[in-house]
Coordinates of C-alpha atoms in Angstrom, one line a residue:
M1 CA 67.1 124.0 223.6
I2 CA 70.6 124.2 222.1
G3 CA 69.8 121.6 219.3
I4 CA 67.2 123.8 217.5
P5 CA 69.6 126.5 216.4
L6 CA 72.1 123.9 215.1
R7 CA 69.3 122.1 213.2
F8 CA 68.0 125.3 211.7
K9 CA 71.5 126.4 210.5
T10 CA 72.1 123.0 209.0
A11 CA 68.8 123.0 207.2
V12 CA 69.4 126.5 205.8
A13 CA 72.8 125.5 204.6
L14 CA 71.4 122.4 202.8
V15 CA 68.7 124.5 201.2
L16 CA 71.2 127.1 200.0
L17 CA 73.5 124.5 198.8
G18 CA 70.7 122.8 197.0
L19 CA 69.6 126.0 195.3
L20 CA 73.1 126.7 194.1
T21 CA 73.5 123.1 192.8
L22 CA 70.0 123.2 191.1
L23 CA 71.0 126.5 189.5
A24 CA 74.2 125.1 188.3
G25 CA 72.4 122.2 186.7
I26 CA 69.8 124.4 185.1
G27 CA 72.5 126.8 183.9
Q28 CA 74.3 124.0 182.0
K29 CA 71.1 123.4 180.1
T30 CA 70.3 127.1 179.4
F31 CA 72.6 130.1 179.7
W32 CA 75.8 128.0 180.1
A33 CA 74.9 125.6 177.3
P34 CA 77.4 125.4 174.4
A35 CA 76.5 126.6 170.9
E36 CA 74.9 123.9 168.7
T37 CA 77.5 124.5 165.9
V38 CA 81.1 125.6 165.7
T39 CA 82.6 127.4 162.7
A40 CA 86.3 127.0 161.8
T41 CA 88.0 129.1 159.2
A42 CA 91.1 128.5 157.0
S43 CA 93.8 131.1 157.3
A44 CA 95.1 132.6 154.1
G45 CA 98.2 130.5 153.1
E46 CA 100.3 129.9 150.1
A47 CA 98.3 130.1 146.8
A48 CA 97.7 127.0 144.7
P49 CA 95.5 126.1 141.7
L50 CA 93.8 123.3 143.6
T51 CA 92.5 122.8 147.1
V52 CA 91.5 119.3 148.5
I53 CA 89.2 119.0 151.5
D54 CA 90.1 115.7 153.3
Q55 CA 87.3 113.1 153.5
K56 CA 87.7 112.8 157.3
L57 CA 86.4 116.3 157.9
R58 CA 82.9 115.2 156.8
T59 CA 82.5 112.8 159.8
L60 CA 85.0 114.5 162.2
E61 CA 82.3 115.9 164.5
G62 CA 79.3 113.8 163.4
G63 CA 76.2 115.2 161.8
T64 CA 76.0 117.5 158.8
V65 CA 78.8 119.8 157.8
T66 CA 78.3 123.0 155.8
I67 CA 81.0 124.8 153.8
K68 CA 81.2 128.4 152.8
V69 CA 83.7 129.4 150.0
K70 CA 84.4 132.9 148.8
G71 CA 86.6 133.6 145.8
E72 CA 87.0 135.9 142.8
G73 CA 85.2 134.9 139.6
S74 CA 83.9 131.4 138.8
F75 CA 85.0 128.3 140.6
L76 CA 83.7 124.8 141.2
L77 CA 83.6 122.3 144.1
A78 CA 83.7 118.6 143.0
A79 CA 83.0 115.5 145.1
G80 CA 84.8 112.3 144.4
R81 CA 86.4 109.2 146.0
P82 CA 89.6 110.1 147.9
D83 CA 91.8 108.0 145.7
D84 CA 90.2 109.6 142.6
V85 CA 90.7 113.1 143.8
D86 CA 94.3 112.3 144.7
A87 CA 94.9 110.7 141.3
W88 CA 93.4 113.7 139.5
V89 CA 95.5 116.2 141.5
G90 CA 98.6 114.2 140.8
K91 CA 101.8 116.3 140.9
T92 CA 100.0 119.7 140.8
A93 CA 100.7 122.1 143.6
H94 CA 97.8 122.1 146.0
N95 CA 96.5 122.9 149.5
T96 CA 94.8 120.2 151.6
V97 CA 92.4 121.0 154.5
T98 CA 93.3 118.3 156.8
G99 CA 91.6 118.9 160.2
L100 CA 90.6 121.2 163.0
S101 CA 92.6 123.0 165.6
E102 CA 92.2 122.1 169.3
D103 CA 89.9 125.0 169.9
K104 CA 87.9 124.2 166.8
K105 CA 88.2 127.7 165.5
S106 CA 90.7 127.1 162.7
L107 CA 91.0 124.7 159.9
Q108 CA 94.4 123.1 159.5
V109 CA 95.8 123.5 156.0
K110 CA 98.8 121.7 154.5
H111 CA 100.6 123.0 151.3
T112 CA 102.2 120.7 148.8
D113 CA 104.5 122.0 146.2
G114 CA 104.3 120.8 142.6
E115 CA 103.4 121.8 139.1
A116 CA 102.0 125.4 138.8
S117 CA 98.8 124.4 136.9
A118 CA 96.5 121.6 135.9
P119 CA 93.7 121.1 133.4
S120 CA 90.3 122.4 134.5
P121 CA 88.6 119.7 136.6
A122 CA 85.2 120.7 135.1
G123 CA 83.5 117.9 133.2
S124 CA 85.7 115.1 134.6
D125 CA 84.1 111.7 134.8
L126 CA 85.7 111.1 138.2
W127 CA 83.3 113.5 140.0
V128 CA 80.0 112.1 141.3
S129 CA 78.8 115.7 141.6
T130 CA 79.9 119.2 141.0
E131 CA 78.8 122.6 142.3
N132 CA 79.6 125.7 140.1
A133 CA 79.7 129.1 141.7
S134 CA 80.6 132.7 141.1
G135 CA 82.0 134.7 144.0
E136 CA 80.5 132.7 146.8
L137 CA 79.2 129.1 147.5
D138 CA 77.3 127.6 150.4
Y139 CA 77.6 123.8 150.3
T140 CA 76.1 121.1 152.4
W141 CA 78.5 118.2 152.5
S142 CA 76.6 114.9 152.3
A143 CA 77.8 111.5 151.1
P144 CA 76.3 110.4 147.8
A145 CA 76.9 106.8 148.6
D146 CA 78.6 104.6 151.2
G147 CA 82.3 105.0 151.7
D148 CA 84.6 108.0 151.9
W149 CA 84.3 111.2 149.8
S150 CA 86.7 114.1 149.4
L151 CA 86.2 117.5 147.8
L152 CA 88.2 119.3 145.2
L153 CA 88.1 123.1 145.0
A154 CA 89.4 124.9 141.9
A155 CA 89.0 127.8 139.5
D156 CA 90.2 126.8 136.1
G157 CA 93.3 124.9 137.1
K158 CA 95.6 127.9 136.4
K159 CA 94.3 130.6 138.7
P160 CA 94.6 130.1 142.4
A161 CA 91.8 128.2 144.0
P162 CA 89.6 130.2 146.4
S163 CA 91.3 130.4 149.8
S164 CA 88.5 131.8 151.9
I165 CA 87.0 128.6 153.3
S166 CA 85.0 128.2 156.5
M167 CA 83.3 125.0 157.7
T168 CA 80.5 124.7 160.2
F169 CA 80.4 121.5 162.3
P170 CA 77.8 120.2 164.8
N171 CA 79.1 121.0 168.3
D172 CA 78.9 118.6 171.3
T173 CA 76.1 120.1 173.3
S174 CA 75.8 117.3 175.8
M175 CA 76.2 118.4 179.5
P176 CA 76.3 115.1 181.4
W177 CA 76.3 116.8 184.8
A178 CA 73.3 118.9 184.2
V179 CA 70.6 116.4 185.2
P180 CA 72.6 114.9 188.1
L181 CA 73.2 118.5 189.5
M182 CA 69.5 119.3 189.2
V183 CA 68.5 116.1 191.0
L184 CA 71.1 116.6 193.7
G185 CA 70.0 120.2 194.2
G186 CA 66.4 119.1 194.6
L187 CA 67.4 116.4 197.1
L188 CA 69.5 118.9 199.1
I189 CA 66.5 121.3 199.3
I190 CA 64.2 118.5 200.4
A191 CA 66.7 117.4 202.9
G192 CA 66.9 120.9 204.4
G193 CA 63.2 121.2 204.6
V194 CA 62.8 117.8 206.3
L195 CA 65.5 118.8 208.8
L196 CA 63.5 121.9 209.8
V197 CA 60.4 120.0 210.6
L198 CA 62.0 116.8 212.0
K199 CA 61.4 116.1 215.7
P200 CA 63.8 113.9 217.8
K201 CA 62.5 110.4 218.6
G202 CA 62.5 109.1 222.2
G203 CA 63.7 111.7 224.7
A204 CA 63.4 111.9 228.6
P205 CA 60.4 110.3 230.4
R206 CA 57.9 112.5 232.2
D207 CA 58.2 113.2 235.9
G208 CA 56.7 110.5 238.1
G209 CA 56.7 107.8 235.4
S210 CA 58.9 106.0 233.0
A211 CA 58.6 103.5 230.2
D212 CA 59.4 100.8 232.7
G213 CA 56.4 101.6 235.0
G214 CA 55.6 103.6 238.1
S215 CA 57.9 101.7 240.5
A216 CA 60.9 102.3 238.3
G217 CA 60.0 106.0 238.1
K218 CA 59.8 106.2 241.9
A219 CA 63.1 104.5 242.2
T220 CA 64.6 107.1 239.8
D221 CA 63.1 109.9 241.8
K222 CA 64.7 108.6 244.8
Q223 CA 68.1 108.4 243.2
G224 CA 68.2 112.0 241.9
S225 CA 66.9 115.5 242.2
P226 CA 64.6 117.3 239.7
F227 CA 67.7 119.1 238.3
A228 CA 69.4 115.8 237.6
R229 CA 66.2 114.4 236.0
R230 CA 66.0 117.5 233.7
A231 CA 69.7 117.2 232.8
R232 CA 69.2 113.6 231.9
A233 CA 66.1 114.5 229.7
K234 CA 68.1 117.2 227.8
A235 CA 70.9 114.8 227.2
A236 CA 68.5 112.2 225.9
A237 CA 66.8 114.7 223.6
K238 CA 70.1 115.9 222.3
A239 CA 71.2 112.3 221.7
G240 CA 67.9 111.6 219.8
E241 CA 68.4 114.7 217.7
R242 CA 71.9 113.7 216.9
S243 CA 70.7 110.3 216.0
S244 CA 68.0 111.7 213.6
S245 CA 70.5 114.1 212.1
A246 CA 73.0 111.3 211.6
R247 CA 70.3 109.2 209.9
L248 CA 69.4 112.1 207.7
S249 CA 73.0 112.6 206.8
V250 CA 73.4 109.0 205.9
V251 CA 70.4 109.2 203.6
V252 CA 71.5 112.4 201.9
A253 CA 75.1 111.0 201.6
A254 CA 73.8 107.8 200.1
T255 CA 71.5 109.6 197.7
T256 CA 74.2 112.0 196.7
A257 CA 76.7 109.2 196.1
A258 CA 74.1 107.4 193.9
V259 CA 73.3 110.6 191.9
L260 CA 77.0 111.4 191.5
A261 CA 77.7 107.8 190.4
G262 CA 74.9 108.0 188.0
G263 CA 76.2 111.4 186.7
A264 CA 79.6 109.9 186.3
A265 CA 78.2 107.0 184.4
A266 CA 76.2 109.4 182.2
A267 CA 79.3 111.4 181.6
Q268 CA 81.2 108.3 180.6
A269 CA 78.4 107.2 178.4
S270 CA 78.2 110.6 176.8
T271 CA 81.9 110.5 176.2
S272 CA 81.7 107.0 174.8
A273 CA 78.8 108.0 172.5
A274 CA 80.6 111.1 171.2
P275 CA 81.8 110.9 167.6
T276 CA 85.2 109.3 167.4
N277 CA 85.7 109.6 163.7
S278 CA 86.0 105.9 163.5
A279 CA 84.7 105.9 160.0
S280 CA 87.5 108.1 158.8
A281 CA 90.1 106.2 160.8
A282 CA 89.1 102.9 159.2
P283 CA 91.0 101.7 156.2
A284 CA 89.8 102.6 152.7
A285 CA 86.8 100.6 151.6
T286 CA 87.5 97.6 149.3
G287 CA 85.2 96.5 146.5
T288 CA 84.2 100.1 145.7
P289 CA 82.8 100.5 142.2
V290 CA 84.7 102.9 140.0
V291 CA 81.5 104.8 139.0
L292 CA 78.0 105.1 140.6
D293 CA 74.8 104.6 138.6
A294 CA 74.3 108.3 138.3
Q295 CA 77.8 108.8 137.0
F296 CA 77.4 106.0 134.6
R297 CA 74.2 107.4 133.2
R298 CA 75.8 110.8 132.8
I299 CA 78.8 109.4 131.0
L300 CA 76.6 107.2 128.8
E301 CA 74.5 110.2 127.8
Q302 CA 77.6 112.2 126.7
V303 CA 79.0 109.2 124.8
A304 CA 75.6 108.7 123.0
S305 CA 75.4 112.5 122.2
A306 CA 78.9 112.6 120.7
T307 CA 78.3 109.5 118.7
D308 CA 75.0 110.8 117.4
A309 CA 76.7 114.0 116.3
G310 CA 79.4 112.1 114.5
D311 CA 77.0 109.8 112.8
A312 CA 74.7 112.6 111.6
A313 CA 77.5 114.6 110.1
K314 CA 79.6 111.6 109.1
D315 CA 82.4 113.5 110.8
A316 CA 84.9 111.5 112.9
K317 CA 86.2 114.7 114.5
K318 CA 83.0 115.0 116.4
L319 CA 83.6 111.5 117.9
T320 CA 87.1 112.0 119.4
A321 CA 86.0 113.5 122.8
R322 CA 84.1 110.3 123.6
V323 CA 85.0 107.5 121.1
A324 CA 88.4 105.8 120.7
G325 CA 90.1 102.6 119.8
T326 CA 88.3 100.0 117.6
E327 CA 85.0 102.0 117.6
L328 CA 86.6 105.2 116.4
E329 CA 88.5 103.3 113.6
V330 CA 85.4 101.5 112.4
R331 CA 83.1 104.5 112.4
T332 CA 85.7 106.7 110.7
Q333 CA 86.0 104.2 107.8
N334 CA 82.2 103.8 107.8
Y335 CA 81.7 107.5 107.3
K336 CA 84.3 107.5 104.5
I337 CA 82.6 104.6 102.7
R338 CA 79.0 106.0 103.2
S339 CA 80.0 109.4 101.8
R340 CA 80.7 107.6 98.5
V341 CA 78.4 104.5 98.7
A342 CA 74.9 105.5 99.8
S343 CA 73.7 101.9 100.2
Y344 CA 76.4 101.0 102.7
D345 CA 75.0 100.2 106.1
A346 CA 75.6 102.6 109.0
R347 CA 76.9 101.4 112.3
M348 CA 74.3 100.6 114.9
P349 CA 73.5 103.8 116.8
V350 CA 74.6 104.2 120.4
R351 CA 71.7 104.8 122.8
S352 CA 71.8 105.8 126.4
T353 CA 68.0 105.2 126.9
K354 CA 66.7 101.9 128.0
L355 CA 69.7 100.9 129.9
L356 CA 69.3 97.2 130.5
T357 CA 72.3 96.5 132.7
T358 CA 75.7 97.8 133.6
V359 CA 79.0 96.1 134.4
V360 CA 81.3 98.1 136.7
T361 CA 84.6 97.0 138.0
D362 CA 86.0 97.5 141.5
K363 CA 89.5 97.6 140.1
R364 CA 90.7 101.1 141.2
E365 CA 93.8 101.2 139.0
W366 CA 93.9 102.6 135.4
P367 CA 93.0 101.9 132.8
R368 CA 89.4 101.3 134.0
S369 CA 86.8 99.5 131.9
V370 CA 83.0 99.4 132.3
M371 CA 80.2 98.0 130.1
A372 CA 76.6 98.8 129.4
V373 CA 73.8 96.9 127.6
T374 CA 71.3 99.2 126.0
Q375 CA 68.5 98.9 123.5
G376 CA 67.1 102.2 122.2
E377 CA 65.8 103.5 118.9
G378 CA 67.6 101.8 116.0
N379 CA 68.9 98.9 118.1
V380 CA 67.2 95.8 116.7
V381 CA 68.8 93.7 119.4
P382 CA 70.4 94.8 122.7
Q383 CA 73.9 96.2 122.2
L384 CA 76.9 95.8 124.4
L385 CA 79.0 98.9 124.9
T386 CA 82.5 98.9 126.2
L387 CA 84.0 102.1 127.7
V388 CA 87.6 102.6 128.9
Q389 CA 89.2 105.4 131.0
N390 CA 92.9 105.3 130.3
S391 CA 94.0 107.7 133.1
P392 CA 92.5 109.9 135.8
R393 CA 92.5 113.1 133.8
E394 CA 90.9 111.4 130.7
N395 CA 87.2 110.7 130.4
Y396 CA 85.6 107.4 129.5
K397 CA 85.6 106.6 125.8
L398 CA 83.6 104.1 123.8
V399 CA 86.0 101.6 122.4
G400 CA 83.7 98.8 121.2
T401 CA 80.0 98.1 120.3
S402 CA 78.6 94.7 119.5
P403 CA 75.0 93.5 119.3
L404 CA 74.1 90.5 121.5
Q405 CA 73.7 87.2 119.7
P406 CA 70.1 86.3 119.0
G407 CA 68.7 84.2 121.8
T408 CA 71.7 84.8 124.1
T409 CA 71.1 85.5 127.8
F410 CA 73.6 88.1 129.1
P411 CA 75.4 86.5 132.1
A412 CA 74.6 87.7 135.6
I413 CA 77.3 90.0 137.0
V414 CA 77.5 91.5 140.5
R415 CA 76.1 95.0 140.5
G416 CA 78.0 97.7 142.4
G417 CA 81.5 96.5 141.5
T418 CA 82.7 93.2 140.2
E419 CA 86.2 91.7 140.0
S420 CA 88.3 92.5 137.0
L421 CA 90.9 89.9 135.9
A422 CA 94.1 90.0 133.9
A423 CA 93.9 88.5 130.4
D424 CA 96.1 85.6 131.4
D425 CA 94.4 85.0 134.8
K426 CA 92.7 81.6 134.8
S427 CA 91.7 81.6 138.5
G428 CA 88.6 79.5 138.9
L429 CA 88.0 79.5 135.1
L430 CA 87.8 76.9 132.5
Y431 CA 90.0 79.2 130.3
S432 CA 91.7 82.5 130.8
G433 CA 90.5 85.5 128.8
Q434 CA 93.5 85.2 126.6
E435 CA 92.8 81.5 125.9
A436 CA 89.1 82.1 125.3
L437 CA 89.7 84.8 122.6
A438 CA 92.5 82.7 121.0
G439 CA 90.1 79.7 120.9
L440 CA 87.4 81.8 119.2
A441 CA 89.9 83.2 116.7
D442 CA 91.0 79.7 115.9
R443 CA 87.4 78.5 115.4
L444 CA 86.6 81.4 113.1
T445 CA 89.7 80.7 111.0
K446 CA 89.4 76.9 110.7
S447 CA 86.4 74.8 110.0
N448 CA 88.0 71.8 111.7
S449 CA 89.3 73.8 114.8
T450 CA 89.9 71.9 118.0
F451 CA 87.7 74.5 119.7
K452 CA 84.6 73.5 117.6
S453 CA 83.2 71.5 120.5
K454 CA 84.3 74.0 123.1
L455 CA 82.1 76.9 121.8
V456 CA 78.3 76.9 121.6
E457 CA 77.2 77.3 118.0
G458 CA 74.1 77.3 116.0
E459 CA 71.0 79.4 116.5
S460 CA 72.2 80.9 119.8
S461 CA 75.6 81.9 118.3
P462 CA 75.0 82.4 114.5
Y463 CA 78.1 84.7 114.1
I464 CA 80.5 81.8 114.0
A465 CA 78.5 79.9 111.4
D466 CA 77.9 83.0 109.3
T467 CA 81.6 83.8 109.2
L468 CA 82.6 80.3 108.2
S469 CA 80.0 80.3 105.5
Y470 CA 81.1 83.7 104.2
Q471 CA 84.7 82.5 103.9
A472 CA 83.6 79.2 102.2
D473 CA 81.5 81.1 99.7
I474 CA 84.5 83.4 98.8
V475 CA 86.7 80.4 98.1
K476 CA 83.9 78.7 96.1
D477 CA 83.0 81.7 93.9
G478 CA 86.5 83.1 93.5
V479 CA 87.7 80.8 90.8
D480 CA 90.5 83.1 89.7
G481 CA 92.1 83.6 93.0
K482 CA 93.6 81.9 96.0
F483 CA 92.3 83.1 99.4
A484 CA 93.3 82.9 103.0
F485 CA 91.5 84.1 106.1
T486 CA 92.9 84.8 109.5
H487 CA 91.4 86.0 112.8
K488 CA 94.0 87.3 115.3
V489 CA 93.6 88.6 118.9
I490 CA 94.7 92.1 119.7
P491 CA 96.0 91.3 123.2
E492 CA 95.9 94.8 124.7
S493 CA 92.1 95.1 124.0
T494 CA 91.2 92.1 126.2
V495 CA 89.0 92.9 129.3
V496 CA 87.7 90.3 131.7
F497 CA 84.9 90.6 134.3
R498 CA 84.0 87.9 136.9
T499 CA 80.4 86.7 136.6
E500 CA 78.1 85.8 139.5
D501 CA 78.5 82.1 139.0
G502 CA 82.3 82.2 139.2
G503 CA 82.8 82.3 135.4
A504 CA 83.9 85.3 133.4
L505 CA 82.8 87.6 130.5
V506 CA 85.7 88.3 128.2
L507 CA 85.7 91.2 125.8
G508 CA 88.2 92.0 123.1
R509 CA 89.0 92.7 119.5
L510 CA 90.1 90.4 116.7
T511 CA 91.6 91.5 113.4
F512 CA 90.0 89.6 110.5
N513 CA 92.3 89.6 107.5
F514 CA 91.0 88.5 104.0
D515 CA 94.0 87.9 101.7
G516 CA 93.5 87.2 97.9
T517 CA 96.0 86.5 95.2
P518 CA 95.3 85.8 91.5
K519 CA 95.9 82.1 90.5
A520 CA 97.6 83.0 87.2
V521 CA 99.2 85.9 85.5
G522 CA 96.6 88.1 84.0
D523 CA 93.8 86.9 86.3
K524 CA 91.9 89.7 88.0
L525 CA 90.3 89.9 91.3
S526 CA 87.4 92.3 92.0
I527 CA 86.3 93.8 95.3
G528 CA 83.1 95.4 96.3
N529 CA 82.2 99.1 96.1
D530 CA 82.7 99.6 99.8
A531 CA 86.3 98.1 99.8
A532 CA 87.0 100.0 96.6
V533 CA 86.6 103.4 98.4
L534 CA 89.4 102.4 100.8
A535 CA 91.6 100.6 98.2
G536 CA 91.2 103.3 95.5
G537 CA 90.0 100.9 92.8
K538 CA 87.8 97.8 92.1
E539 CA 90.2 95.4 90.4
T540 CA 93.7 94.1 90.8
T541 CA 96.0 91.7 89.1
T542 CA 98.5 91.6 91.9
G543 CA 96.3 90.7 94.8
M544 CA 94.4 92.4 97.6
V545 CA 94.0 92.5 101.4
L546 CA 90.8 93.4 103.2
K547 CA 90.9 94.1 106.9
F548 CA 88.0 93.9 109.4
A549 CA 87.8 94.8 113.1
E550 CA 85.8 92.3 115.1
S551 CA 84.4 93.3 118.5
V552 CA 83.4 90.2 120.5
A553 CA 82.3 89.1 124.0
V554 CA 82.7 85.5 125.2
Y555 CA 81.3 83.8 128.3
V556 CA 83.8 81.4 130.0
P557 CA 82.3 78.9 132.5
P558 CA 83.8 78.3 136.0
A559 CA 86.6 75.7 136.2
A560 CA 84.3 72.9 137.5
S561 CA 81.8 73.3 134.7
K562 CA 81.5 70.9 131.8
D563 CA 79.6 73.5 129.7
P564 CA 81.2 75.0 126.6
M565 CA 82.1 78.6 126.2
K566 CA 79.5 80.9 124.5
L567 CA 79.8 83.8 122.1
V568 CA 77.6 86.5 123.7
A569 CA 78.1 89.4 121.3
A570 CA 79.9 89.9 118.0
T571 CA 80.1 92.3 115.0
R572 CA 82.7 93.3 112.4
G573 CA 83.4 96.4 110.4
L574 CA 85.6 97.1 107.4
V575 CA 88.6 99.2 108.4
G576 CA 91.0 98.7 105.6
A577 CA 91.4 97.6 101.9
S578 CA 94.5 97.7 99.7
F579 CA 96.1 96.1 96.7
K580 CA 99.4 94.3 96.8

C-alpha cells in the first residue's frame, strides 16, 4: 500500500521535529540559560576628588546590587538622599556613574569640571550611613528607607576618589519560550507516534457484500470486474488515510497555535513584568524628612557629648563643633561666671538618652531645623532642644535649650517630616510665628499687655508670672534707681513647625534687657555677683544694663480655634552686664 510509507515518513519527521523542539526548550532552561548576574565595570576616566553613583542604578535591573571598589589607601562610601549628595558635592569637580551600556558590560561615567578639592565628607550629618575601607570595599547597596538614595565615593576630598568600580546587577534569566517549546516538542512527538499506529477508518467493502446489503453487493459485482473492485477499495482506503492524516494535522496545528499563542502571551507577560526602572523615573519624593531616626540619634549623641565636654571643663572651645547661636553664647558666659562664682547654677545638661520625641521638617532647603525632647540624668523636667544645619557641608548645631513648662503637654507633630513655615506665614493659624513671639514679648514687658488674655498663664505657664514678678520686685526694692525692662524678638531665630491639629509650634529667642539708672546724683546701684563678673564691678553711679537671652517655644492654635496661645517651654540665661 502506497499510504504506509508516506505515513511512516511523516511520523518520523514529526518525532524528529518534536525532539529538536523539546531539546531547544530544555536548552533554554539549562545550557543556554543566561547568567543570573551581570557585572559592569567603569573605565578609567578623568580623575576627580569625588564620585557620585546615581540613585537610579540601585533599581535599574531590579533586585540587589553589589559594588566592588578598589583604590589606594583609605576611602569611604556614603549613602544619602540624591539632593543632599548633590548639595554636598556643590561646585567640586566630580565623576558621576549614570547608567549601563547596552551590552551591560560597562558603566557609563560622566565627568563634571569644578573646584579641585572639597572637605572630607567623613562625619557629615547628611549621610544616613558610611562604609570605610582601605584598598578594597565590597558593598551591598540597599535602601535604608523609602525613597531614592545616592552614593558618594571619596578619599579625603583632595586625593582622587577610587576609579576602579564594578557593579553586579541581577540579570534577566526569564526564557519565555522554554516551556512552550518543551510542550510543543512533546506534542509533536506524540503526534508522530499516533500517526505510526493510526489505521484508516472506513475503506472498501468485502467481496460479495456491502454495507448496503447483499443485493447491492451483487449489483456492484455485476457492474465491475474484480480489478475494478480492488481499485475502488484502494482509493477508498487512501481517502480514509488522507482524511485521518488531515484530522491529525488539524489537531496538531490547533494545538501548536494554542501553545505558540500561550508562549507569546508568556513572553509578553515576562516583558511586562521585567523591571522598568519606574521608581527611578518617578519624580523625587515629596515630604521626605531631612533626617531619619538613626541619623537623628547619632547627631544628638554627638551634640550631647560635645556639650558634656564643654560643661565639665567649663571650656567653650569644646562646644564649637556642635553648639552655636544662643546656646553657645549662654554657656560661654555661664562658664565664665561659674569660674568665679561657685554658687552660680550651671545650665541644664544636654542628654541624648530617653529621647521622648523628635520634630523633623520636610523642608529640604537650608538652613534646616529639627527639635528633640529629652529627659536624661540632670533634667528635672523634659528639655526641648533646637538644632540647626546652616548649609550642606556644616553639621547640625545646638542653638537653643529650654525646659518644658510644668504641666505642659507637648503638642502632637507628624513624625517623619512635618511642614516648616516662614516666620510671617499665617496660613491656617490664629497668629503667624512672628506675631506669636511679638505677643509673648509684649506680655513679658507689660503687666497690662493686650496679649494678656491671648496667652495661657498660671500654673501651666509659670514663666510669664515669674518674669513679671521679678521685674516688679526690682522696681519695688530699688529705691535709688529707675528701671526699665524690655523683651525683644530676634527675628532670624524664629522657627515654625506645623502641628497635627493644624496649629503650629513656634521657637525663637528674645533679648531681655534690664536697664537701671540712679535717681539722683550720688546714688549707687548694686548688681549681683554673677553680673559683676561680666561688668567688672558691683556698684555704679552712672547706671547699668543687664542682658539676658531667652529661649522660648509657643503653641499657636489653628485659625478656627478660640483657644489662647500657650507657652510650651522657656528659660533665660545672663549673657551680658555693663555700666553706662
